[in-house]
mmCIF file of C-alpha atoms (C1' of nucleotides) in Angstrom:
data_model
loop_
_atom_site.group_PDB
_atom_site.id
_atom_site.type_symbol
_atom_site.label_atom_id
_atom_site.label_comp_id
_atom_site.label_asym_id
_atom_site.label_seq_id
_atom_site.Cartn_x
_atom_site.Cartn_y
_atom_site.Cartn_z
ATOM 1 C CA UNK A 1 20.553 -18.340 3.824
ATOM 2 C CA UNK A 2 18.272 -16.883 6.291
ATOM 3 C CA UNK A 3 14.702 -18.940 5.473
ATOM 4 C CA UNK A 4 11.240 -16.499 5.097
ATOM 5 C CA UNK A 5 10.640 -17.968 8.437
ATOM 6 C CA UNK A 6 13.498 -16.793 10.310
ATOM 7 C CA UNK A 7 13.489 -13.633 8.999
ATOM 8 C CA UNK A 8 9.594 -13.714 9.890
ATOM 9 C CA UNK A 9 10.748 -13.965 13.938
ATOM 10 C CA UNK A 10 13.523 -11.701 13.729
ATOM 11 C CA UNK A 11 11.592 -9.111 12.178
ATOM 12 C CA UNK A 12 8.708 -9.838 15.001
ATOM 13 C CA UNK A 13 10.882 -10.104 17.883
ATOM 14 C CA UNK A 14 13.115 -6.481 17.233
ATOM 15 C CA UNK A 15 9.727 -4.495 16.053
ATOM 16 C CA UNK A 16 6.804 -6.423 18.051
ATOM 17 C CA UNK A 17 3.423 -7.371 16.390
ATOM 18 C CA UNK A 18 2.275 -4.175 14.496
ATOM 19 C CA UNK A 19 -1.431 -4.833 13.978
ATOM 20 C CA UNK A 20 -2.485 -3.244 11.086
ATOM 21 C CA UNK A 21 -6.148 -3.153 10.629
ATOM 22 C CA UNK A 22 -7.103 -5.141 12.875
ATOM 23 C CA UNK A 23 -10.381 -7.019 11.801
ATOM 24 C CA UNK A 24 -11.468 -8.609 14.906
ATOM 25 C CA UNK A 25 -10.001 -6.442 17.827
ATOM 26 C CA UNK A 26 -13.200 -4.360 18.640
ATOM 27 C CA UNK A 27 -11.560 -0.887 18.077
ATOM 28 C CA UNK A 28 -13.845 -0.162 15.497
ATOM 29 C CA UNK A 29 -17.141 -1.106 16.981
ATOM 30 C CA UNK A 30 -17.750 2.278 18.466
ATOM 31 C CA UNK A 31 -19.363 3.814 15.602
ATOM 32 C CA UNK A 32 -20.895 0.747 13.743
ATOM 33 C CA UNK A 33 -19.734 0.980 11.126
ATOM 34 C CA UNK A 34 -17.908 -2.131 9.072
ATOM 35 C CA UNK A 35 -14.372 -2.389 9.556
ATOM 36 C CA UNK A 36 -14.016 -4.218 6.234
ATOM 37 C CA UNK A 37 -15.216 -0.429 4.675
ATOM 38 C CA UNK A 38 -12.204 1.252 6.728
ATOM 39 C CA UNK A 39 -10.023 -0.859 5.171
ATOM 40 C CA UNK A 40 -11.371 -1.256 1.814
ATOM 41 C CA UNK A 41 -11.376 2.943 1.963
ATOM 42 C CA UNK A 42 -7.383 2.832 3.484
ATOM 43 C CA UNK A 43 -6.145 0.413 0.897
ATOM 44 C CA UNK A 44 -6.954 3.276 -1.698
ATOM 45 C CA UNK A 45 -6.325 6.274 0.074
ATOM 46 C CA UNK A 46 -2.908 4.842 1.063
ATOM 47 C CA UNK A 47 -1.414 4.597 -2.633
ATOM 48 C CA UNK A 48 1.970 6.017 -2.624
ATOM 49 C CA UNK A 49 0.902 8.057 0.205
ATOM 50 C CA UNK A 50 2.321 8.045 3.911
ATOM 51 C CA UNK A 51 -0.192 6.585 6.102
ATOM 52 C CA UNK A 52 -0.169 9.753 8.660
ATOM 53 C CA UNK A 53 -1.705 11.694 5.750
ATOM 54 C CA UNK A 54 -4.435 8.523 4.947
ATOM 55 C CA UNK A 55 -5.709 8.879 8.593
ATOM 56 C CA UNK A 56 -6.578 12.461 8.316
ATOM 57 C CA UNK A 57 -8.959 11.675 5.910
ATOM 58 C CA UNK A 58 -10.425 9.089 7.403
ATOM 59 C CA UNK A 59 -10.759 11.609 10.559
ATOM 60 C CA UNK A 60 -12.563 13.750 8.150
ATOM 61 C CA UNK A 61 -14.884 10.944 6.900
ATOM 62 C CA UNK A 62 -15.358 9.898 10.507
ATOM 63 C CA UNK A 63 -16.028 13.145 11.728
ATOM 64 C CA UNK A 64 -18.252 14.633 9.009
ATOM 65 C CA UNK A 65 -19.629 12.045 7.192
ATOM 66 C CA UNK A 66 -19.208 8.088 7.281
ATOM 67 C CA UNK A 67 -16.541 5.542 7.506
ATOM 68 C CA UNK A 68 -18.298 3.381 5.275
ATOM 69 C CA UNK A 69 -18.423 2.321 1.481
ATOM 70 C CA UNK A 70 -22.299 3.327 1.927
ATOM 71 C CA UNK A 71 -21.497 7.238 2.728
ATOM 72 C CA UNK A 72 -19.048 6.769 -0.186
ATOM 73 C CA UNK A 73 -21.888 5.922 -2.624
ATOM 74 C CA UNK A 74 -23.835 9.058 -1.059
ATOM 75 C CA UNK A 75 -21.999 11.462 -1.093
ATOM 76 C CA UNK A 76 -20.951 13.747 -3.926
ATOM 77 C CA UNK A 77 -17.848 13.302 -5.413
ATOM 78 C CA UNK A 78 -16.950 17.402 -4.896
ATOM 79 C CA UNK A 79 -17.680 16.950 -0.992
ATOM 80 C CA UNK A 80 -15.866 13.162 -0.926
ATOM 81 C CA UNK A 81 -12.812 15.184 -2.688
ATOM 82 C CA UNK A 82 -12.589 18.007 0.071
ATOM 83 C CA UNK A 83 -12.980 15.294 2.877
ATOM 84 C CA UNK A 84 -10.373 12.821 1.779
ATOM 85 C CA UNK A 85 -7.675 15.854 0.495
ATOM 86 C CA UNK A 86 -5.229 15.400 3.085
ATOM 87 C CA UNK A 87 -4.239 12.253 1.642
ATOM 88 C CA UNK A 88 -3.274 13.424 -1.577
ATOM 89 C CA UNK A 89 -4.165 12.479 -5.365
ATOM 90 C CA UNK A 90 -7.464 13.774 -3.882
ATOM 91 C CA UNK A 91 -9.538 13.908 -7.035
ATOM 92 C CA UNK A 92 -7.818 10.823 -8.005
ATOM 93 C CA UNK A 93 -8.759 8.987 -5.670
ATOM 94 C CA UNK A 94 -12.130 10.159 -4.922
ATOM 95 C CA UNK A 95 -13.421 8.630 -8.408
ATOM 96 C CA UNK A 96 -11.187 5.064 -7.159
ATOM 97 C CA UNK A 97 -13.697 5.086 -3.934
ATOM 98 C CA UNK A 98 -16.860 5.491 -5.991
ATOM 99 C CA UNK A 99 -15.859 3.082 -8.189
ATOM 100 C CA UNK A 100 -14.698 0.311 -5.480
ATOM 101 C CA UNK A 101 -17.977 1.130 -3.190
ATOM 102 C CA UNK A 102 -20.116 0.835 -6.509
ATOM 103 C CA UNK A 103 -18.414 -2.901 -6.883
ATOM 104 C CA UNK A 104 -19.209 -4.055 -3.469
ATOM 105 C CA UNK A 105 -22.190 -2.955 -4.059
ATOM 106 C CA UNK A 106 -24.832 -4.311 -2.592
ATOM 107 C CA UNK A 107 -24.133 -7.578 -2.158
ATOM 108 C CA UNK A 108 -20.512 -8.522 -3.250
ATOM 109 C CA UNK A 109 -18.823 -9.909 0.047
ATOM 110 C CA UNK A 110 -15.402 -9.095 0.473
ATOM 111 C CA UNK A 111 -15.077 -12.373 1.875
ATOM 112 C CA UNK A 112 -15.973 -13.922 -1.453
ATOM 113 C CA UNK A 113 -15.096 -11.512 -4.480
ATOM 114 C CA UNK A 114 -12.187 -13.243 -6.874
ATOM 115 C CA UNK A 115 -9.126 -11.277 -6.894
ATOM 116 C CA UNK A 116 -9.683 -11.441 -11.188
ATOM 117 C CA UNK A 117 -12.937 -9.123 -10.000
ATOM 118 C CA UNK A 118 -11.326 -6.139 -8.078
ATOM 119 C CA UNK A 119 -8.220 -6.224 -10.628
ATOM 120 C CA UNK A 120 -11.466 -4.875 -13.044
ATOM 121 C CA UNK A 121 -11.956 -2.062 -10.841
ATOM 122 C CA UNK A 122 -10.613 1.502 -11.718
ATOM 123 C CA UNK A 123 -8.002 2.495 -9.172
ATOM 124 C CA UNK A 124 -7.391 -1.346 -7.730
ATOM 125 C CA UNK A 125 -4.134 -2.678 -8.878
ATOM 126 C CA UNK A 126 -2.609 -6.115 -7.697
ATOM 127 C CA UNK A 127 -1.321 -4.340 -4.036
ATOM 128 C CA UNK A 128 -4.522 -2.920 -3.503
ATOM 129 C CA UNK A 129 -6.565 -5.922 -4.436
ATOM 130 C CA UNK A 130 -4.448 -8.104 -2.285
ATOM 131 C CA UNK A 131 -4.200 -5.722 0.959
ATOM 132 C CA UNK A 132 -8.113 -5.718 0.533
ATOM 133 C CA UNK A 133 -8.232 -9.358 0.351
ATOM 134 C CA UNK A 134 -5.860 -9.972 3.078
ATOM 135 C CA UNK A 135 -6.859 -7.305 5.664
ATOM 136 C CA UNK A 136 -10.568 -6.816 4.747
ATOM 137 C CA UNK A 137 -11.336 -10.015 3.749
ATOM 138 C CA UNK A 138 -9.339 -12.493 5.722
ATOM 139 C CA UNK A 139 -7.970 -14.438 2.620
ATOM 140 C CA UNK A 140 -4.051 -15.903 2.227
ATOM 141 C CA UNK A 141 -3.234 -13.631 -0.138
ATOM 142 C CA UNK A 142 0.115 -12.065 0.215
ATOM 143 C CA UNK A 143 0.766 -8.131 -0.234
ATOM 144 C CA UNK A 144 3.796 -7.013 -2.157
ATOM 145 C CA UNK A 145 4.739 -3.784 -2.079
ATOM 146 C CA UNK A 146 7.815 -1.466 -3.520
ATOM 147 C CA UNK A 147 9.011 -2.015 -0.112
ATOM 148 C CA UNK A 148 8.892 -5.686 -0.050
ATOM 149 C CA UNK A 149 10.517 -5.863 -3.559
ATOM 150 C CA UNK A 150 13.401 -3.249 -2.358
ATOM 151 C CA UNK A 151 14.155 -5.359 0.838
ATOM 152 C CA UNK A 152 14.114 -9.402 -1.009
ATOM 153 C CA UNK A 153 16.039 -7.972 -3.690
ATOM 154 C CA UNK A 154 19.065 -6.641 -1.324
ATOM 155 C CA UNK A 155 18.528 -9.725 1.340
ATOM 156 C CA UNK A 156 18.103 -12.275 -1.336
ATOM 157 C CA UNK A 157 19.199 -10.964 -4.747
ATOM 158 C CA UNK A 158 16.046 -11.949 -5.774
ATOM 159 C CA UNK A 159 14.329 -9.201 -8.223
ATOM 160 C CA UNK A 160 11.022 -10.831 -10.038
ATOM 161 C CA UNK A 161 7.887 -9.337 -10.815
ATOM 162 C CA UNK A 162 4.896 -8.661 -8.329
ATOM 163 C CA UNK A 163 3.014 -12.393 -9.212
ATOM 164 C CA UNK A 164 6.446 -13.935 -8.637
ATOM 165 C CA UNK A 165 7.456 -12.595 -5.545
ATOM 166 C CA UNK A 166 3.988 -13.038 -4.349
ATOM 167 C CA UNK A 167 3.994 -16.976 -5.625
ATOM 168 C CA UNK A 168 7.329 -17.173 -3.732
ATOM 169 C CA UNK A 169 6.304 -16.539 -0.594
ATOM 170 C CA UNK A 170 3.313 -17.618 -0.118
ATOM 171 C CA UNK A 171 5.198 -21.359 -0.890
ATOM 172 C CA UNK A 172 7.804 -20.186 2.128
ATOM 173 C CA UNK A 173 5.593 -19.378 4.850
ATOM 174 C CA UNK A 174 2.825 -21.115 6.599
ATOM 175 C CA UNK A 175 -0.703 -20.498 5.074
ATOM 176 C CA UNK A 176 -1.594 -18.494 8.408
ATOM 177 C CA UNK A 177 -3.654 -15.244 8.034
ATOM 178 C CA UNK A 178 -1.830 -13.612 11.638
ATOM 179 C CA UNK A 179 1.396 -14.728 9.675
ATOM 180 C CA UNK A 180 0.470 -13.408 6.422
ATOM 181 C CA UNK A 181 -0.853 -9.773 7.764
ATOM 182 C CA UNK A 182 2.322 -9.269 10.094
ATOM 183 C CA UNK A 183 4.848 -10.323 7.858
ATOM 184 C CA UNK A 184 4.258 -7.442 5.165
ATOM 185 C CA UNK A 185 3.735 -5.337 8.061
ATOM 186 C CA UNK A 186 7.045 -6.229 9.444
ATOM 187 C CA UNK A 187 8.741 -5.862 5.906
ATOM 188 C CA UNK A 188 7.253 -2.518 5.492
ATOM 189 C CA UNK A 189 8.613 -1.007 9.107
ATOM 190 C CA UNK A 190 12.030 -2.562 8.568
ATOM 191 C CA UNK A 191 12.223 -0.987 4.557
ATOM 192 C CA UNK A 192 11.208 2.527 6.160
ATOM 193 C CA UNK A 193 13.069 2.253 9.435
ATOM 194 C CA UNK A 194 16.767 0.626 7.955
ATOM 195 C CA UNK A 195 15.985 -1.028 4.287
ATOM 196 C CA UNK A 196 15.515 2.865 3.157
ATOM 197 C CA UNK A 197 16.080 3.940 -0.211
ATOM 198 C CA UNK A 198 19.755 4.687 0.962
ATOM 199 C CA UNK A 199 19.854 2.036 3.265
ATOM 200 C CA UNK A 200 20.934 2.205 6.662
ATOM 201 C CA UNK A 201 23.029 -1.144 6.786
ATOM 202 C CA UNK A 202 25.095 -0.007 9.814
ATOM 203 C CA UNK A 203 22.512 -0.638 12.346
ATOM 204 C CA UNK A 204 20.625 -3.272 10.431
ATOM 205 C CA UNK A 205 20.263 -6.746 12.423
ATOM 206 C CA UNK A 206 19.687 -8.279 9.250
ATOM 207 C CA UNK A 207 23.176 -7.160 7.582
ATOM 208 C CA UNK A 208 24.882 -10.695 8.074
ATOM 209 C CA UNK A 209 22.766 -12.060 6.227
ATOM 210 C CA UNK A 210 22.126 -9.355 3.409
ATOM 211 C CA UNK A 211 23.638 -9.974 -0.070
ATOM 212 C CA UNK A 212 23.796 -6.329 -0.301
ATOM 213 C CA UNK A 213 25.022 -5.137 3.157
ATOM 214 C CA UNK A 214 27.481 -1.950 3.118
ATOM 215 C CA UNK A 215 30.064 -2.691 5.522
ATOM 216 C CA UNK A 216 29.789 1.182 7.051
ATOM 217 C CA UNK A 217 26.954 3.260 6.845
ATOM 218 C "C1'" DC B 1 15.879 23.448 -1.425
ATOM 219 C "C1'" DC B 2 15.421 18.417 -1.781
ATOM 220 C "C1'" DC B 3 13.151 13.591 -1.342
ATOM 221 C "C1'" DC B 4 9.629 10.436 -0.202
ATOM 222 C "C1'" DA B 5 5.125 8.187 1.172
ATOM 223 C "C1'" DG B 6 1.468 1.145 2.920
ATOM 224 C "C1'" DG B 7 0.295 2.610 -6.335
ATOM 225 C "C1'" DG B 8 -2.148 2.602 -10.567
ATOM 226 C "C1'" DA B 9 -3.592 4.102 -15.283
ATOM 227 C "C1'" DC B 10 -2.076 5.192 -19.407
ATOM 228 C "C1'" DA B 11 1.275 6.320 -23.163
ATOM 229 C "C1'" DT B 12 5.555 5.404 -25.294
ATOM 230 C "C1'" DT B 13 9.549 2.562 -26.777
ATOM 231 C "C1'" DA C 1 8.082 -6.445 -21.012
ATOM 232 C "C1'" DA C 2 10.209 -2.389 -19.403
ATOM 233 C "C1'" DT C 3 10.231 2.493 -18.613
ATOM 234 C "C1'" DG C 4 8.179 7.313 -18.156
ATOM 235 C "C1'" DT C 5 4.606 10.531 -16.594
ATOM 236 C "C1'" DC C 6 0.934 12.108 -14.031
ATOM 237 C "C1'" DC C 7 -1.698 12.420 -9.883
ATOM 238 C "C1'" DA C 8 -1.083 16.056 -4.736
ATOM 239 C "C1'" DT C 9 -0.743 16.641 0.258
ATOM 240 C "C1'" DG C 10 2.280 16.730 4.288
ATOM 241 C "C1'" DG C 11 6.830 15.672 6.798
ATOM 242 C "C1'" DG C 12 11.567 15.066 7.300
#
DNA sequence: CCCCAGGGACATT
DNA sequence: AATGTCCATGGG
């Protein structure tokens, strides 16, 4: 069967490196503000919600506030709800943000918090702690998502729990942070561009090796 | 009209 | 341990 590996370069050579939040690229210098914050403040606002919808709120935040974890502790949680609405659960989440930029705060480094720590925090559950860990923090700490569970359960009949799947492949792919950020980012634009809910096996360049393939469709 | 999106907390069985 | 419900806006 096709190893983690494999499907790791086939996935990177038919959608390209996708980039997602990238840490040490410079885009985010403009304003000073932390890029670790922007992603800390994504991971939440992007719970069940489509990422188009996450990035007009953090154009609102940009715009009339503060991309950071600091203007999250400032501001009032009525004016932090109208700002981040677009992205849904709005009131919801607003009380997640204050309570993930009260426990970074002041001096908890993302670099160093324990993954036991931000599992304590209201609104952080094990995708959100690892995404922040991974992304914002630069650790090897693989993100599973509903997507990556829908796609390794039709590729490889293999349906576990989240700490599991996680355990599995981190022992199946090199412990390389580039690796480790592109390869859920892959996973993710394959589930939503062929793995769908009703999957699109026809087209799929992965259906000769997929336990689950539909011959037509 | 429907379904879904880069989940998590909490209640129920 | 597994399943159900709620949270809410915006697109397809």
């Amino acid at each position: 069967m096709l190893s983690l590996v494999q499907l790791y370069q086939l996935l990177l050579d038919f959608y390209g490196y996708q980039g997602w939040w990238p840490v040490d690229e410079g885009y985010h210098t403009a304003k000073g503000t932390d890029p670790r914050d922007e992603i800390i403040i994504g991971a939440v606002l992007t719970q069940n919600t489509a990422w188009r919808n996450v990035e007009k709120a953090l154009e609102n935040l940009k715009k009339y506030g503060e991309l950071s974890l600091e203007f999250i502790r400032q501001v009032s949680t009525k004016e932090l709800e109208e700002l981040i609405r677009p992205s849904g659960f709005y009131r919801l989440k607003a009380q997640r943000l204050k309570h993930v930029a009260e426990f970074f705060n002041p001096t908890d480094v993302v670099e160093k918090v324990s993954r036991e720590g931000l599992l304590k925090v209201k609104g952080i559950g094990k995708e959100t702690a690892d995404a922040i860990l991974l992304y914002a923090g630069g650790r090897l700490s693989f993100v599973i998502d509903a997507y990556t569970k829908r796609l390794f359960k039709r590729l490889y009949g293999l349906d576990v729990g989240y700490d599991d799947l996680k355990s599995y492949v981190e022992e199946n792919i090199p412990k390389d942070l580039t690796i480790y950020k592109e390869f859920h980012a892959l996973i993710d634009e394959h589930a939503k561009a062929y793995c769908k809910s009703t999957p699109r096996c026809g087209g799929c360049f992965l259906k000769n090796f997929c336990l689950s393939a539909v011959p037509s469709s």
